[in-house]
Amino acid sequence: QFTRFMERLIYKEEQSFRNSFMLWILLAVILLMISGFGLSFYQQFYLHRPYGDTPMTDNGLLWSGIITTAVGGVIFAMLMSGVLVTEIWSDGIRYKFPPLIRKMRFIPLHDIVSAEVGKYSPLLEFGGWGWRKRLLQRKTAYNVSGTTGIRITLKNGSQVVIGTLKREEMKRAVGRMMQPDTHKYSI
């Protein structure tokens, strides 16, 4: 069918954790953990005095430090490369959140009951930022920072919230997508 070629992009937004305070808080926590292990390594390996009230074995301390640093580094690298891409099209909403969601996902317009741009509480409603699921409530959130997003209610009763840093532009784009005549074309 030719309808695929008649769809049009209304709006596109890309958000990165690089501009988010969350990334820098995580970096500070990782550096504090590494410095803590550095202090324990110094005391236990160089001064030959057990570190803490219930010290680990040398091997246990070494492996704990390596694993903690590696996991922290992987999480930091994932956040550095994470970009939330949201596209509003005449036939629905497309989004991806690499490295977690690499392929573009699609929410067709015919499955959307409502799509509203407004304020929400990422901490209270979803427990924070990133890719968040509330299985019992049938809610999913994709966000990088801020407290504004598109709340999409689907026909199956589930909700998807996609964060935005450009409230007014997103509100206009969603309004255009939801208008019945937006996806009709004359040939």
mmCIF file of C-alpha atoms in Angstrom:
data_model
loop_
_atom_site.group_PDB
_atom_site.id
_atom_site.type_symbol
_atom_site.label_atom_id
_atom_site.label_comp_id
_atom_site.label_asym_id
_atom_site.label_seq_id
_atom_site.Cartn_x
_atom_site.Cartn_y
_atom_site.Cartn_z
ATOM 1 C CA GLN A 1 0.000 0.000 0.000
ATOM 2 C CA PHE A 2 1.005 3.600 -0.562
ATOM 3 C CA THR A 3 -0.113 4.879 2.855
ATOM 4 C CA ARG A 4 3.365 4.252 4.344
ATOM 5 C CA PHE A 5 4.821 6.818 1.955
ATOM 6 C CA MET A 6 2.199 9.410 2.828
ATOM 7 C CA GLU A 7 3.064 9.523 6.528
ATOM 8 C CA ARG A 8 4.998 12.571 7.542
ATOM 9 C CA LEU A 9 7.274 13.531 10.377
ATOM 10 C CA ILE A 10 5.782 16.334 12.469
ATOM 11 C CA TYR A 11 8.419 16.698 15.186
ATOM 12 C CA LYS A 12 11.610 15.050 16.460
ATOM 13 C CA GLU A 13 13.368 15.507 19.812
ATOM 14 C CA GLU A 14 16.615 13.975 21.032
ATOM 15 C CA GLN A 15 17.638 14.047 24.691
ATOM 16 C CA SER A 16 20.877 12.861 26.227
ATOM 17 C CA PHE A 17 21.930 12.025 29.762
ATOM 18 C CA ARG A 18 25.061 14.087 29.093
ATOM 19 C CA ASN A 19 23.096 17.211 29.927
ATOM 20 C CA SER A 20 21.472 15.609 32.968
ATOM 21 C CA PHE A 21 22.527 16.123 36.576
ATOM 22 C CA MET A 22 21.915 12.385 37.122
ATOM 23 C CA LEU A 23 25.029 11.517 35.109
ATOM 24 C CA TRP A 24 27.221 13.766 37.223
ATOM 25 C CA ILE A 25 25.746 12.465 40.482
ATOM 26 C CA LEU A 26 26.480 8.919 39.311
ATOM 27 C CA LEU A 27 30.043 9.922 38.380
ATOM 28 C CA ALA A 28 30.547 11.421 41.863
ATOM 29 C CA VAL A 29 29.231 8.218 43.496
ATOM 30 C CA ILE A 30 31.513 6.050 41.342
ATOM 31 C CA LEU A 31 34.538 8.215 42.174
ATOM 32 C CA LEU A 32 33.695 8.053 45.902
ATOM 33 C CA MET A 33 33.440 4.258 45.714
ATOM 34 C CA ILE A 34 36.744 4.000 43.844
ATOM 35 C CA SER A 35 38.454 6.292 46.350
ATOM 36 C CA GLY A 36 37.023 4.188 49.200
ATOM 37 C CA PHE A 37 38.475 1.070 47.649
ATOM 38 C CA GLY A 38 41.739 2.971 47.067
ATOM 39 C CA LEU A 39 41.925 3.781 50.781
ATOM 40 C CA SER A 40 41.178 0.179 51.751
ATOM 41 C CA PHE A 41 43.769 -1.123 49.242
ATOM 42 C CA TYR A 42 46.374 1.259 50.651
ATOM 43 C CA GLN A 43 45.706 0.239 54.250
ATOM 44 C CA GLN A 44 45.397 -3.503 53.647
ATOM 45 C CA PHE A 45 48.042 -4.047 50.903
ATOM 46 C CA TYR A 46 50.619 -1.333 51.582
ATOM 47 C CA LEU A 47 50.388 -0.828 55.349
ATOM 48 C CA HIS A 48 49.489 -4.514 55.940
ATOM 49 C CA ARG A 49 46.714 -3.573 58.393
ATOM 50 C CA PRO A 50 43.242 -5.101 57.929
ATOM 51 C CA TYR A 51 40.696 -2.526 56.790
ATOM 52 C CA GLY A 52 37.516 -2.178 58.877
ATOM 53 C CA ASP A 53 36.018 -4.039 61.815
ATOM 54 C CA THR A 54 35.353 -7.181 59.792
ATOM 55 C CA PRO A 55 38.038 -7.072 57.091
ATOM 56 C CA MET A 56 37.834 -8.973 53.829
ATOM 57 C CA THR A 57 40.518 -11.305 52.649
ATOM 58 C CA ASP A 58 43.005 -9.744 50.252
ATOM 59 C CA ASN A 59 41.452 -11.613 47.326
ATOM 60 C CA GLY A 60 37.937 -10.634 48.393
ATOM 61 C CA LEU A 61 38.917 -6.963 48.644
ATOM 62 C CA LEU A 62 40.698 -7.042 45.300
ATOM 63 C CA TRP A 63 37.790 -8.697 43.454
ATOM 64 C CA SER A 64 35.208 -6.456 45.144
ATOM 65 C CA GLY A 65 37.135 -3.404 43.967
ATOM 66 C CA ILE A 66 37.489 -4.717 40.411
ATOM 67 C CA ILE A 67 33.829 -5.726 40.099
ATOM 68 C CA THR A 68 32.505 -2.498 41.642
ATOM 69 C CA THR A 69 34.680 -0.358 39.365
ATOM 70 C CA ALA A 70 33.733 -2.393 36.274
ATOM 71 C CA VAL A 71 29.972 -2.282 36.993
ATOM 72 C CA GLY A 72 30.120 1.453 37.751
ATOM 73 C CA GLY A 73 32.081 2.044 34.550
ATOM 74 C CA VAL A 74 29.610 0.072 32.424
ATOM 75 C CA ILE A 75 26.625 1.944 33.888
ATOM 76 C CA PHE A 76 28.379 5.278 33.351
ATOM 77 C CA ALA A 77 29.264 4.350 29.746
ATOM 78 C CA MET A 78 25.661 3.282 29.062
ATOM 79 C CA LEU A 79 24.378 6.602 30.362
ATOM 80 C CA MET A 80 26.950 8.543 28.328
ATOM 81 C CA SER A 81 25.772 6.793 25.171
ATOM 82 C CA GLY A 82 22.061 6.918 26.043
ATOM 83 C CA VAL A 83 19.888 9.121 23.829
ATOM 84 C CA LEU A 84 16.101 9.255 23.995
ATOM 85 C CA VAL A 85 14.738 9.874 20.494
ATOM 86 C CA THR A 86 11.058 10.776 20.179
ATOM 87 C CA GLU A 87 9.351 11.298 16.830
ATOM 88 C CA ILE A 88 5.794 12.474 16.347
ATOM 89 C CA TRP A 89 4.459 11.323 12.983
ATOM 90 C CA SER A 90 1.102 11.802 11.350
ATOM 91 C CA ASP A 91 0.326 8.101 11.995
ATOM 92 C CA GLY A 92 1.663 7.772 15.566
ATOM 93 C CA ILE A 93 4.647 8.070 17.862
ATOM 94 C CA ARG A 94 8.030 6.459 17.338
ATOM 95 C CA TYR A 95 10.764 6.287 19.974
ATOM 96 C CA LYS A 96 14.018 4.564 20.836
ATOM 97 C CA PHE A 97 16.335 4.726 23.843
ATOM 98 C CA PRO A 98 19.695 3.196 22.908
ATOM 99 C CA PRO A 99 21.627 1.336 24.153
ATOM 100 C CA LEU A 100 18.599 -0.267 25.894
ATOM 101 C CA ILE A 101 16.093 0.042 23.015
ATOM 102 C CA ARG A 102 18.066 0.165 19.783
ATOM 103 C CA LYS A 103 15.274 -0.240 17.231
ATOM 104 C CA MET A 104 12.600 2.384 16.788
ATOM 105 C CA ARG A 105 9.356 1.375 18.533
ATOM 106 C CA PHE A 106 6.015 2.489 17.165
ATOM 107 C CA ILE A 107 2.738 3.399 18.861
ATOM 108 C CA PRO A 108 0.148 3.672 16.062
ATOM 109 C CA LEU A 109 -2.373 6.490 16.229
ATOM 110 C CA HIS A 110 -5.275 4.035 16.034
ATOM 111 C CA ASP A 111 -4.111 2.460 19.357
ATOM 112 C CA ILE A 112 -3.937 5.818 21.192
ATOM 113 C CA VAL A 113 -6.927 6.877 23.305
ATOM 114 C CA SER A 114 -5.244 10.081 24.479
ATOM 115 C CA ALA A 115 -1.846 11.766 24.325
ATOM 116 C CA GLU A 116 -1.331 14.718 26.619
ATOM 117 C CA VAL A 117 1.796 16.757 27.276
ATOM 118 C CA GLY A 118 2.131 17.890 30.870
ATOM 119 C CA LYS A 119 3.853 17.631 34.221
ATOM 120 C CA TYR A 120 4.354 14.375 36.111
ATOM 121 C CA SER A 121 6.578 13.171 38.944
ATOM 122 C CA PRO A 122 9.261 10.743 37.738
ATOM 123 C CA LEU A 123 10.377 10.036 41.313
ATOM 124 C CA LEU A 124 6.958 9.471 42.863
ATOM 125 C CA GLU A 125 5.273 7.794 39.913
ATOM 126 C CA PHE A 126 8.139 5.723 38.485
ATOM 127 C CA GLY A 127 10.959 5.795 41.024
ATOM 128 C CA GLY A 128 13.299 7.949 38.938
ATOM 129 C CA TRP A 129 14.552 8.563 35.432
ATOM 130 C CA GLY A 130 15.617 6.207 32.652
ATOM 131 C CA TRP A 131 13.547 3.268 31.419
ATOM 132 C CA ARG A 132 11.013 2.520 34.157
ATOM 133 C CA LYS A 133 8.193 -0.040 34.302
ATOM 134 C CA ARG A 134 5.354 -0.393 36.765
ATOM 135 C CA LEU A 135 3.987 -3.802 35.793
ATOM 136 C CA LEU A 136 1.000 -3.881 38.148
ATOM 137 C CA GLN A 137 -0.087 -0.395 37.081
ATOM 138 C CA ARG A 138 0.658 -1.126 33.391
ATOM 139 C CA LYS A 139 2.796 2.010 33.043
ATOM 140 C CA THR A 140 6.152 2.525 31.379
ATOM 141 C CA ALA A 141 8.290 5.652 31.360
ATOM 142 C CA TYR A 142 11.213 6.689 29.197
ATOM 143 C CA ASN A 143 12.872 9.870 30.409
ATOM 144 C CA VAL A 144 16.220 11.559 30.762
ATOM 145 C CA SER A 145 15.529 14.515 33.040
ATOM 146 C CA GLY A 146 12.854 16.978 33.991
ATOM 147 C CA THR A 147 9.218 16.532 34.972
ATOM 148 C CA THR A 148 7.420 17.055 31.660
ATOM 149 C CA GLY A 149 6.339 14.328 29.281
ATOM 150 C CA ILE A 150 3.773 12.920 26.889
ATOM 151 C CA ARG A 151 1.324 10.654 28.728
ATOM 152 C CA ILE A 152 -0.023 8.225 26.158
ATOM 153 C CA THR A 153 -3.046 6.140 27.150
ATOM 154 C CA LEU A 154 -3.589 3.127 24.919
ATOM 155 C CA LYS A 155 -6.776 1.228 24.074
ATOM 156 C CA ASN A 156 -5.541 -1.764 26.055
ATOM 157 C CA GLY A 157 -5.505 0.396 29.227
ATOM 158 C CA SER A 158 -1.740 0.727 29.558
ATOM 159 C CA GLN A 159 0.138 4.018 29.679
ATOM 160 C CA VAL A 160 3.455 5.140 28.246
ATOM 161 C CA VAL A 161 5.134 8.332 29.416
ATOM 162 C CA ILE A 162 7.915 9.765 27.258
ATOM 163 C CA GLY A 163 9.852 12.674 28.717
ATOM 164 C CA THR A 164 10.343 15.928 26.865
ATOM 165 C CA LEU A 165 12.452 18.999 27.491
ATOM 166 C CA LYS A 166 10.541 21.077 24.932
ATOM 167 C CA ARG A 167 7.028 21.205 26.304
ATOM 168 C CA GLU A 168 5.430 23.713 23.935
ATOM 169 C CA GLU A 169 6.921 22.238 20.743
ATOM 170 C CA MET A 170 5.881 18.742 21.813
ATOM 171 C CA LYS A 171 2.391 19.938 22.758
ATOM 172 C CA ARG A 172 1.907 21.472 19.287
ATOM 173 C CA ALA A 173 3.247 18.335 17.569
ATOM 174 C CA VAL A 174 1.017 15.968 19.573
ATOM 175 C CA GLY A 175 -1.961 18.256 18.895
ATOM 176 C CA ARG A 176 -1.289 18.069 15.150
ATOM 177 C CA MET A 177 -0.931 14.285 15.291
ATOM 178 C CA MET A 178 -4.201 13.859 17.204
ATOM 179 C CA GLN A 179 -6.224 16.024 14.795
ATOM 180 C CA PRO A 180 -8.345 13.771 12.593
ATOM 181 C CA ASP A 181 -7.481 15.583 9.346
ATOM 182 C CA THR A 182 -3.697 15.455 9.936
ATOM 183 C CA HIS A 183 -3.322 11.939 8.551
ATOM 184 C CA LYS A 184 -5.660 12.360 5.572
ATOM 185 C CA TYR A 185 -4.144 13.361 2.271
ATOM 186 C CA SER A 186 -5.433 14.283 -1.128
ATOM 187 C CA ILE A 187 -3.717 12.766 -4.125
#
